[in-house]
PDB file of C-alpha atoms in Angstrom:
ATOM      1  CA  MET A   4     122.886  52.165 125.814  1.00 48.00           C
ATOM      2  CA  ASN A   5     120.611  52.192 122.868  1.00 50.00           C
ATOM      3  CA  ILE A   6     116.866  53.779 122.891  1.00 46.00           C
ATOM      4  CA  GLU A   7     115.804  50.875 120.517  1.00 49.00           C
ATOM      5  CA  ASN A   8     116.005  48.013 123.396  1.00 51.00           C
ATOM      6  CA  TYR A   9     113.394  49.710 125.280  1.00 46.00           C
ATOM      7  CA  ASN A  10     109.956  48.853 124.936  1.00 51.00           C
ATOM      8  CA  VAL A  11     107.629  51.967 124.453  1.00 46.00           C
ATOM      9  CA  ASN A  12     104.678  49.993 125.665  1.00 52.00           C
ATOM     10  CA  SER A  13     107.016  49.286 129.098  1.00 49.00           C
ATOM     11  CA  PRO A  14     105.462  51.066 131.950  1.00 46.00           C
ATOM     12  CA  ILE A  15     108.422  53.332 132.291  1.00 44.00           C
ATOM     13  CA  PHE A  16     106.942  55.565 129.042  1.00 43.00           C
ATOM     14  CA  LYS A  17     103.537  55.578 129.293  1.00 46.00           C
ATOM     15  CA  PRO A  18     104.010  58.525 132.047  1.00 45.00           C
ATOM     16  CA  THR A  19     106.017  60.360 129.100  1.00 43.00           C
ATOM     17  CA  LEU A  20     103.708  59.722 126.712  1.00 41.00           C
ATOM     18  CA  PHE A  21     100.623  60.876 128.434  1.00 39.00           C
ATOM     19  CA  PHE A  22     102.470  64.112 129.679  1.00 39.00           C
ATOM     20  CA  ASN A  23     103.300  64.720 125.902  1.00 44.00           C
ATOM     21  CA  ARG A  24      99.421  64.214 124.781  1.00 41.00           C
ATOM     22  CA  PHE A  25      97.886  65.993 127.472  1.00 39.00           C
ATOM     23  CA  CYS A  26     100.744  68.689 126.681  1.00 40.00           C
ATOM     24  CA  VAL A  27      99.797  68.877 123.215  1.00 38.00           C
ATOM     25  CA  SER A  28      95.982  68.801 123.640  1.00 39.00           C
ATOM     26  CA  PHE A  29      96.566  71.314 126.126  1.00 36.00           C
ATOM     27  CA  PHE A  30      98.391  73.833 123.999  1.00 35.00           C
ATOM     28  CA  SER A  31      96.153  72.912 120.803  1.00 36.00           C
ATOM     29  CA  THR A  32      93.268  73.833 122.544  1.00 36.00           C
ATOM     30  CA  THR A  33      95.158  77.044 124.115  1.00 34.00           C
ATOM     31  CA  ALA A  34      96.424  78.534 120.766  1.00 36.00           C
ATOM     32  CA  THR A  35      92.883  77.627 119.120  1.00 35.00           C
ATOM     33  CA  THR A  36      91.035  79.471 122.065  1.00 36.00           C
ATOM     34  CA  THR A  37      93.734  82.379 121.926  1.00 36.00           C
ATOM     35  CA  THR A  38      93.760  82.636 117.500  1.00 38.00           C
ATOM     36  CA  ILE A  39      89.441  83.155 118.762  1.00 37.00           C
ATOM     37  CA  GLN A  40      90.369  85.323 121.161  1.00 48.00           C
ATOM     38  CA  VAL A  41      93.485  87.576 118.895  1.00 45.00           C
ATOM     39  CA  MET A  42      90.214  87.434 115.909  1.00 45.00           C
ATOM     40  CA  ASP A  43      87.371  89.027 118.239  1.00 49.00           C
ATOM     41  CA  SER A  44      89.790  91.796 118.800  1.00 50.00           C
ATOM     42  CA  ILE A  45      90.679  92.412 115.554  1.00 50.00           C
ATOM     43  CA  ALA A  46      87.047  92.488 114.753  1.00 48.00           C
ATOM     44  CA  GLU A  47      85.931  94.554 117.585  1.00 55.00           C
ATOM     45  CA  THR A  48      88.951  97.269 117.065  1.00 61.00           C
ATOM     46  CA  GLN A  49      88.297  98.584 113.373  1.00 67.00           C
ATOM     47  CA  ARG A  50      90.132 101.425 111.853  1.00 70.00           C
ATOM     48  CA  THR A  51      88.977 104.924 111.089  1.00 72.00           C
ATOM     49  CA  LEU A  52      88.762 104.013 107.389  1.00 80.00           C
ATOM     50  CA  TYR A  53      87.025 107.468 106.458  1.00 85.00           C
ATOM     51  CA  PRO A  54      86.235 110.120 109.046  1.00 89.00           C
ATOM     52  CA  TYR A  55      82.765 110.555 110.281  1.00 91.00           C
ATOM     53  CA  VAL A  56      82.570 113.557 112.903  1.00 95.00           C
ATOM     54  CA  THR A  57      85.228 116.295 111.444  1.00 96.00           C
ATOM     55  CA  GLY A  58      86.112 120.030 112.780  1.00 96.00           C
ATOM     56  CA  SER A  59      87.104 122.563 110.035  1.00 95.00           C
ATOM     57  CA  SER A  60      89.953 125.150 109.552  1.00 97.00           C
ATOM     58  CA  VAL A  61      92.041 126.242 112.713  1.00 98.00           C
ATOM     59  CA  VAL A  62      94.401 129.143 112.284  1.00 98.00           C
ATOM     60  CA  ALA A  63      97.032 130.282 114.237  1.00 98.00           C
ATOM     61  CA  ILE A  64      99.785 133.671 114.423  1.00 98.00           C
ATOM     62  CA  LYS A  65     102.637 135.101 116.185  1.00 97.00           C
ATOM     63  CA  TYR A  66     102.306 138.221 118.194  1.00 97.00           C
ATOM     64  CA  LYS A  67     104.294 140.345 120.547  1.00 95.00           C
ATOM     65  CA  ASP A  68     103.881 138.455 123.376  1.00 94.00           C
ATOM     66  CA  GLY A  69     103.082 135.102 122.220  1.00 97.00           C
ATOM     67  CA  ILE A  70     100.646 132.730 120.247  1.00 98.00           C
ATOM     68  CA  LEU A  71      97.107 133.087 119.500  1.00 98.00           C
ATOM     69  CA  MET A  72      94.864 129.960 117.886  1.00 98.00           C
ATOM     70  CA  ALA A  73      91.775 130.532 116.963  1.00 98.00           C
ATOM     71  CA  ALA A  74      88.964 127.584 115.874  1.00 97.00           C
ATOM     72  CA  ASP A  75      84.961 127.372 115.175  1.00 96.00           C
ATOM     73  CA  MET A  76      83.129 125.025 117.539  1.00 96.00           C
ATOM     74  CA  GLY A  77      81.394 123.403 114.953  1.00 95.00           C
ATOM     75  CA  GLY A  78      81.514 119.332 114.496  1.00 96.00           C
ATOM     76  CA  SER A  79      80.226 118.043 111.163  1.00 95.00           C
ATOM     77  CA  TYR A  80      78.538 114.823 110.547  1.00 95.00           C
ATOM     78  CA  GLY A  81      79.108 114.545 107.022  1.00 90.00           C
ATOM     79  CA  SER A  82      77.891 117.564 105.428  1.00 89.00           C
ATOM     80  CA  THR A  83      75.334 117.864 108.706  1.00 92.00           C
ATOM     81  CA  LEU A  84      76.151 120.562 111.759  1.00 91.00           C
ATOM     82  CA  ARG A  85      75.528 117.911 114.444  1.00 93.00           C
ATOM     83  CA  TYR A  86      77.740 119.613 117.206  1.00 95.00           C
ATOM     84  CA  LYS A  87      77.921 123.481 118.277  1.00 94.00           C
ATOM     85  CA  SER A  88      80.023 123.284 121.048  1.00 94.00           C
ATOM     86  CA  VAL A  89      83.128 121.513 120.462  1.00 96.00           C
ATOM     87  CA  GLU A  90      86.318 122.277 121.705  1.00 96.00           C
ATOM     88  CA  ARG A  91      89.495 121.638 118.991  1.00 97.00           C
ATOM     89  CA  VAL A  92      92.211 124.033 120.770  1.00 97.00           C
ATOM     90  CA  LYS A  93      93.346 122.293 123.921  1.00 97.00           C
ATOM     91  CA  PRO A  94      96.537 123.397 126.470  1.00 97.00           C
ATOM     92  CA  ILE A  95      99.130 120.961 126.131  1.00 97.00           C
ATOM     93  CA  GLY A  96     101.717 121.115 129.436  1.00 94.00           C
ATOM     94  CA  LYS A  97     102.923 124.415 130.786  1.00 93.00           C
ATOM     95  CA  HIS A  98     104.237 125.537 127.613  1.00 96.00           C
ATOM     96  CA  SER A  99     102.062 124.098 124.345  1.00 97.00           C
ATOM     97  CA  LEU A 100      98.589 124.830 122.612  1.00 97.00           C
ATOM     98  CA  LEU A 101      97.127 122.724 120.374  1.00 98.00           C
ATOM     99  CA  GLY A 102      94.284 123.010 118.029  1.00 98.00           C
ATOM    100  CA  ALA A 103      93.118 120.202 115.499  1.00 98.00           C
ATOM    101  CA  SER A 104      90.794 119.893 112.338  1.00 97.00           C
ATOM    102  CA  GLY A 105      89.411 116.878 111.010  1.00 96.00           C
ATOM    103  CA  GLU A 106      88.259 113.391 112.640  1.00 96.00           C
ATOM    104  CA  ILE A 107      86.957 114.652 116.294  1.00 96.00           C
ATOM    105  CA  SER A 108      87.881 110.923 117.760  1.00 94.00           C
ATOM    106  CA  ASP A 109      91.322 111.091 116.712  1.00 96.00           C
ATOM    107  CA  PHE A 110      91.576 114.151 118.166  1.00 97.00           C
ATOM    108  CA  GLN A 111      90.783 112.510 121.342  1.00 96.00           C
ATOM    109  CA  GLU A 112      92.937 109.885 121.050  1.00 95.00           C
ATOM    110  CA  ILE A 113      95.965 111.894 120.175  1.00 97.00           C
ATOM    111  CA  LEU A 114      95.062 114.292 123.911  1.00 97.00           C
ATOM    112  CA  ARG A 115      95.563 110.757 125.158  1.00 96.00           C
ATOM    113  CA  TYR A 116      98.889 109.843 124.316  1.00 96.00           C
ATOM    114  CA  LEU A 117     100.059 113.238 124.880  1.00 97.00           C
ATOM    115  CA  ASP A 118      98.566 113.039 128.659  1.00 96.00           C
ATOM    116  CA  GLU A 119     100.484 110.454 128.849  1.00 96.00           C
ATOM    117  CA  LEU A 120     103.411 111.961 127.119  1.00 96.00           C
ATOM    118  CA  ILE A 121     103.453 114.796 129.456  1.00 95.00           C
ATOM    119  CA  LEU A 122     102.827 112.876 132.764  1.00 95.00           C
ATOM    120  CA  ASN A 123     105.786 110.627 131.881  1.00 94.00           C
ATOM    121  CA  ASP A 124     107.656 114.256 131.866  1.00 92.00           C
ATOM    122  CA  ASN A 125     106.432 115.062 135.013  1.00 91.00           C
ATOM    123  CA  MET A 126     106.769 111.951 136.790  1.00 91.00           C
ATOM    124  CA  TRP A 127     111.231 112.479 136.460  1.00 91.00           C
ATOM    125  CA  ASP A 128     110.247 115.969 138.618  1.00 89.00           C
ATOM    126  CA  ASP A 129     113.821 117.100 137.279  1.00 90.00           C
ATOM    127  CA  GLY A 130     112.514 120.940 136.885  1.00 86.00           C
ATOM    128  CA  ASN A 131     112.329 120.715 133.218  1.00 89.00           C
ATOM    129  CA  SER A 132     109.288 120.310 131.047  1.00 92.00           C
ATOM    130  CA  LEU A 133     108.796 119.921 127.371  1.00 95.00           C
ATOM    131  CA  GLY A 134     108.980 122.602 125.255  1.00 95.00           C
ATOM    132  CA  PRO A 135     106.955 123.650 122.067  1.00 97.00           C
ATOM    133  CA  LYS A 136     109.177 122.222 119.982  1.00 96.00           C
ATOM    134  CA  GLU A 137     109.798 118.709 121.798  1.00 96.00           C
ATOM    135  CA  VAL A 138     106.319 117.961 121.530  1.00 97.00           C
ATOM    136  CA  HIS A 139     105.802 119.352 118.040  1.00 98.00           C
ATOM    137  CA  ASN A 140     108.706 116.710 116.919  1.00 97.00           C
ATOM    138  CA  TYR A 141     106.786 113.696 118.984  1.00 97.00           C
ATOM    139  CA  LEU A 142     103.351 114.545 116.756  1.00 98.00           C
ATOM    140  CA  THR A 143     105.555 114.640 113.659  1.00 98.00           C
ATOM    141  CA  ARG A 144     106.849 111.207 114.051  1.00 97.00           C
ATOM    142  CA  MET A 145     103.486 109.659 115.566  1.00 97.00           C
ATOM    143  CA  MET A 146     101.627 110.990 112.766  1.00 97.00           C
ATOM    144  CA  TYR A 147     104.049 109.250 110.150  1.00 97.00           C
ATOM    145  CA  ASN A 148     104.313 106.631 112.185  1.00 97.00           C
ATOM    146  CA  ARG A 149     100.439 105.932 111.862  1.00 95.00           C
ATOM    147  CA  ARG A 150     100.750 106.458 107.937  1.00 95.00           C
ATOM    148  CA  ASN A 151     103.176 103.918 107.226  1.00 96.00           C
ATOM    149  CA  LYS A 152     101.291 101.678 109.839  1.00 93.00           C
ATOM    150  CA  PHE A 153      98.090 101.890 106.853  1.00 91.00           C
ATOM    151  CA  ASN A 154      95.829 103.600 109.916  1.00 92.00           C
ATOM    152  CA  PRO A 155      96.574 107.382 110.408  1.00 94.00           C
ATOM    153  CA  LEU A 156      95.483 109.960 112.755  1.00 95.00           C
ATOM    154  CA  TRP A 157      92.416 111.960 110.097  1.00 96.00           C
ATOM    155  CA  ASN A 158      94.005 115.028 111.349  1.00 97.00           C
ATOM    156  CA  SER A 159      95.709 118.295 110.780  1.00 97.00           C
ATOM    157  CA  LEU A 160      97.109 119.427 113.877  1.00 98.00           C
ATOM    158  CA  VAL A 161      98.526 123.005 114.675  1.00 98.00           C
ATOM    159  CA  LEU A 162     101.114 123.136 117.630  1.00 98.00           C
ATOM    160  CA  GLY A 163     102.418 126.658 119.560  1.00 97.00           C
ATOM    161  CA  GLY A 164     103.662 127.576 122.455  1.00 97.00           C
ATOM    162  CA  VAL A 165     106.551 129.532 124.306  1.00 97.00           C
ATOM    163  CA  LYS A 166     109.304 128.588 126.452  1.00 96.00           C
ATOM    164  CA  ASN A 167     112.330 130.959 127.714  1.00 94.00           C
ATOM    165  CA  GLY A 168     111.096 133.780 126.060  1.00 93.00           C
ATOM    166  CA  GLN A 169     111.166 131.576 122.391  1.00 96.00           C
ATOM    167  CA  LYS A 170     107.688 131.717 120.124  1.00 97.00           C
ATOM    168  CA  TYR A 171     107.298 128.252 118.229  1.00 98.00           C
ATOM    169  CA  LEU A 172     104.374 127.452 115.779  1.00 98.00           C
ATOM    170  CA  GLY A 173     104.137 124.701 113.898  1.00 98.00           C
ATOM    171  CA  THR A 174     102.307 122.254 111.898  1.00 98.00           C
ATOM    172  CA  VAL A 175     101.936 118.881 110.784  1.00 98.00           C
ATOM    173  CA  ASN A 176      99.191 116.600 108.938  1.00 97.00           C
ATOM    174  CA  MET A 177      98.149 113.487 108.463  1.00 96.00           C
ATOM    175  CA  ILE A 178     100.779 111.826 106.448  1.00 95.00           C
ATOM    176  CA  GLY A 179     103.373 113.032 109.401  1.00 96.00           C
ATOM    177  CA  MET A 180     104.317 116.551 106.882  1.00 96.00           C
ATOM    178  CA  SER A 181     104.995 119.593 108.833  1.00 97.00           C
ATOM    179  CA  PHE A 182     106.915 122.749 109.243  1.00 96.00           C
ATOM    180  CA  GLU A 183     107.340 125.789 111.175  1.00 97.00           C
ATOM    181  CA  ASP A 184     106.041 129.726 110.061  1.00 97.00           C
ATOM    182  CA  ASN A 185     105.105 132.297 111.634  1.00 97.00           C
ATOM    183  CA  HIS A 186     101.411 132.004 111.040  1.00 98.00           C
ATOM    184  CA  VAL A 187      99.854 128.594 110.044  1.00 98.00           C
ATOM    185  CA  ALA A 188      95.938 127.346 109.126  1.00 98.00           C
ATOM    186  CA  THR A 189      94.836 123.963 108.342  1.00 97.00           C
ATOM    187  CA  GLY A 190      91.587 123.094 105.969  1.00 94.00           C
ATOM    188  CA  LEU A 191      89.841 125.593 103.583  1.00 95.00           C
ATOM    189  CA  GLY A 192      92.093 128.233 105.671  1.00 96.00           C
ATOM    190  CA  ASN A 193      94.952 126.982 104.069  1.00 95.00           C
ATOM    191  CA  HIS A 194      93.433 128.066 100.899  1.00 96.00           C
ATOM    192  CA  LEU A 195      91.148 131.314 102.736  1.00 96.00           C
ATOM    193  CA  ALA A 196      93.056 132.991 105.405  1.00 97.00           C
ATOM    194  CA  ARG A 197      96.494 132.442 104.729  1.00 97.00           C
ATOM    195  CA  PRO A 198      96.414 134.872 101.413  1.00 96.00           C
ATOM    196  CA  ILE A 199      94.952 137.357 104.288  1.00 97.00           C
ATOM    197  CA  LEU A 200      97.891 136.992 106.850  1.00 97.00           C
ATOM    198  CA  ARG A 201     100.622 137.043 104.483  1.00 97.00           C
ATOM    199  CA  ASP A 202      99.470 140.670 103.588  1.00 97.00           C
ATOM    200  CA  GLU A 203      98.734 141.966 107.150  1.00 97.00           C
ATOM    201  CA  TRP A 204     100.438 140.471 109.845  1.00 97.00           C
ATOM    202  CA  HIS A 205     103.875 141.386 111.375  1.00 95.00           C
ATOM    203  CA  GLU A 206     105.510 140.641 114.476  1.00 92.00           C
ATOM    204  CA  ASN A 207     105.385 143.306 115.991  1.00 94.00           C
ATOM    205  CA  LEU A 208     101.389 142.778 116.453  1.00 97.00           C
ATOM    206  CA  THR A 209      99.710 143.843 119.866  1.00 96.00           C
ATOM    207  CA  PHE A 210      96.859 141.575 121.272  1.00 97.00           C
ATOM    208  CA  GLU A 211      93.941 143.538 120.507  1.00 97.00           C
ATOM    209  CA  GLU A 212      95.348 143.598 116.425  1.00 97.00           C
ATOM    210  CA  ALA A 213      96.166 139.929 116.658  1.00 97.00           C
ATOM    211  CA  VAL A 214      92.097 139.081 117.907  1.00 97.00           C
ATOM    212  CA  ARG A 215      90.825 141.189 114.982  1.00 97.00           C
ATOM    213  CA  LEU A 216      92.999 139.751 112.464  1.00 98.00           C
ATOM    214  CA  LEU A 217      92.102 136.481 113.419  1.00 97.00           C
ATOM    215  CA  GLU A 218      88.371 137.238 113.427  1.00 97.00           C
ATOM    216  CA  LYS A 219      89.026 138.790 109.886  1.00 97.00           C
ATOM    217  CA  CYS A 220      90.197 135.567 108.981  1.00 97.00           C
ATOM    218  CA  MET A 221      86.996 133.309 110.721  1.00 97.00           C
ATOM    219  CA  ARG A 222      84.585 135.374 109.376  1.00 96.00           C
ATOM    220  CA  VAL A 223      85.863 134.935 105.616  1.00 96.00           C
ATOM    221  CA  LEU A 224      85.801 131.084 106.894  1.00 96.00           C
ATOM    222  CA  LEU A 225      82.272 131.792 107.966  1.00 95.00           C
ATOM    223  CA  TYR A 226      81.395 133.175 104.626  1.00 92.00           C
ATOM    224  CA  ARG A 227      82.587 130.553 102.694  1.00 91.00           C
ATOM    225  CA  ASP A 228      83.157 127.298 104.353  1.00 93.00           C
ATOM    226  CA  ARG A 229      79.891 125.646 104.736  1.00 90.00           C
ATOM    227  CA  SER A 230      81.257 122.950 107.820  1.00 91.00           C
ATOM    228  CA  ALA A 231      82.266 126.333 109.279  1.00 94.00           C
ATOM    229  CA  VAL A 232      79.334 127.995 112.131  1.00 95.00           C
ATOM    230  CA  ASN A 233      79.475 131.168 114.084  1.00 96.00           C
ATOM    231  CA  LYS A 234      80.459 130.269 117.516  1.00 96.00           C
ATOM    232  CA  ILE A 235      84.223 130.750 117.675  1.00 97.00           C
ATOM    233  CA  GLN A 236      86.894 129.929 120.545  1.00 97.00           C
ATOM    234  CA  ILE A 237      90.184 132.305 120.625  1.00 97.00           C
ATOM    235  CA  SER A 238      93.051 130.764 122.831  1.00 97.00           C
ATOM    236  CA  LYS A 239      96.369 132.590 123.826  1.00 97.00           C
ATOM    237  CA  ILE A 240      99.652 131.216 125.079  1.00 97.00           C
ATOM    238  CA  THR A 241     102.553 133.522 126.241  1.00 96.00           C
ATOM    239  CA  GLU A 242     105.514 133.023 129.309  1.00 95.00           C
ATOM    240  CA  GLU A 243     102.837 133.331 131.859  1.00 94.00           C
ATOM    241  CA  GLY A 244     100.262 130.029 131.132  1.00 94.00           C
ATOM    242  CA  SER A 245      97.887 129.568 128.101  1.00 95.00           C
ATOM    243  CA  THR A 246      94.149 131.188 128.382  1.00 96.00           C
ATOM    244  CA  VAL A 247      91.057 129.126 126.847  1.00 96.00           C
ATOM    245  CA  TYR A 248      88.302 132.284 126.026  1.00 97.00           C
ATOM    246  CA  ALA A 249      85.003 131.747 125.885  1.00 96.00           C
ATOM    247  CA  PRO A 250      83.437 131.183 122.719  1.00 96.00           C
ATOM    248  CA  PHE A 251      81.481 134.486 120.702  1.00 96.00           C
ATOM    249  CA  SER A 252      79.501 134.943 117.877  1.00 96.00           C
ATOM    250  CA  LEU A 253      81.441 137.024 115.473  1.00 94.00           C
ATOM    251  CA  LYS A 254      79.469 140.295 113.749  1.00 93.00           C
ATOM    252  CA  THR A 255      78.680 139.185 110.310  1.00 91.00           C
ATOM    253  CA  TYR A 256      76.546 140.752 107.095  1.00 90.00           C
ATOM    254  CA  TRP A 257      74.966 138.897 104.681  1.00 87.00           C
ATOM    255  CA  ASP A 258      73.529 141.382 102.232  1.00 87.00           C
ATOM    256  CA  PHE A 259      76.417 141.350  99.637  1.00 83.00           C
ATOM    257  CA  SER A 260      74.316 140.952  96.315  1.00 81.00           C
ATOM    258  CA  ALA A 261      76.546 138.143  95.734  1.00 77.00           C
ATOM    259  CA  PHE A 262      74.774 136.568  98.585  1.00 79.00           C
ATOM    260  CA  LYS A 263      71.482 137.571  97.431  1.00 80.00           C
ATOM    261  CA  ASN A 264      71.364 136.248  93.976  1.00 78.00           C
ATOM    262  CA  PRO A 265      74.454 133.475  93.664  1.00 74.00           C
ATOM    263  CA  THR A 266      73.330 132.235  90.258  1.00 75.00           C
ATOM    264  CA  ALA A 267      73.181 136.148  88.700  1.00 74.00           C
ATOM    265  CA  GLY A 268      75.443 135.682  85.646  1.00 70.00           C
ATOM    266  CA  ALA A 269      74.927 131.611  85.130  1.00 70.00           C
ATOM    267  CA  GLU A 270      71.174 131.409  84.556  1.00 69.00           C
ATOM    268  CA  GLY A 271      70.976 127.954  82.571  1.00 63.00           C
ATOM    269  CA  SER A 272      73.981 126.198  84.257  1.00 57.00           C
ATOM    270  CA  TRP A 273      71.495 124.284  86.522  1.00 57.00           C
TER     271      TRP A 273
END
């Protein structure tokens, strides 16, 4: 049967033509609306093009019984120390401790990702739980994935923990570069604290010795880092679990001659 012999104006074809026109009209309208909605959502969801509220250095070390981590509680809005009670060290699951420098809002987003990860792991209810090495690997892949999308999370992270008697300490930066070591630091601590740790750290540090070593590092950072604030929080994690201690202030000494007259020997330069 040849369709050319049929009259397209016949009533038989009119419902079909009406249906086709209705579909084209409906889907065209829907597509336009969807495009507008998509464009609206793109306009509303903006990427972190540059960090706004940031935290400074995090310093962490292995000691005899586990991991110790220290960070100040300052949050800088540009060069202004806007917030002075920002907690940047958080327990993750049963075996891990996470510290972050960089953009605070991105750190909060990372914590949401990790909450979902830990919740999904707990739902298996198989008696096993994610250890610090697994969480560190997850963070490394996540940071590298976001970097490849040109939408990085502007943080440097420190992940430490203890599981089955094994101590683990590692770091990962905003482009996904990671490594494991006996002591790590982020931000300016990478340049000022780690030389101290290389000279004075050893694997048999007691808790008291490790705290004094971290306090020494944080005091140097307080003297030299304009983004640091004298409100320090130290956290530890051992086989028994994690403990986040109350913040405290360091004893400081500002009567050094270099502090009294910082331009000595450089008259006329500025």
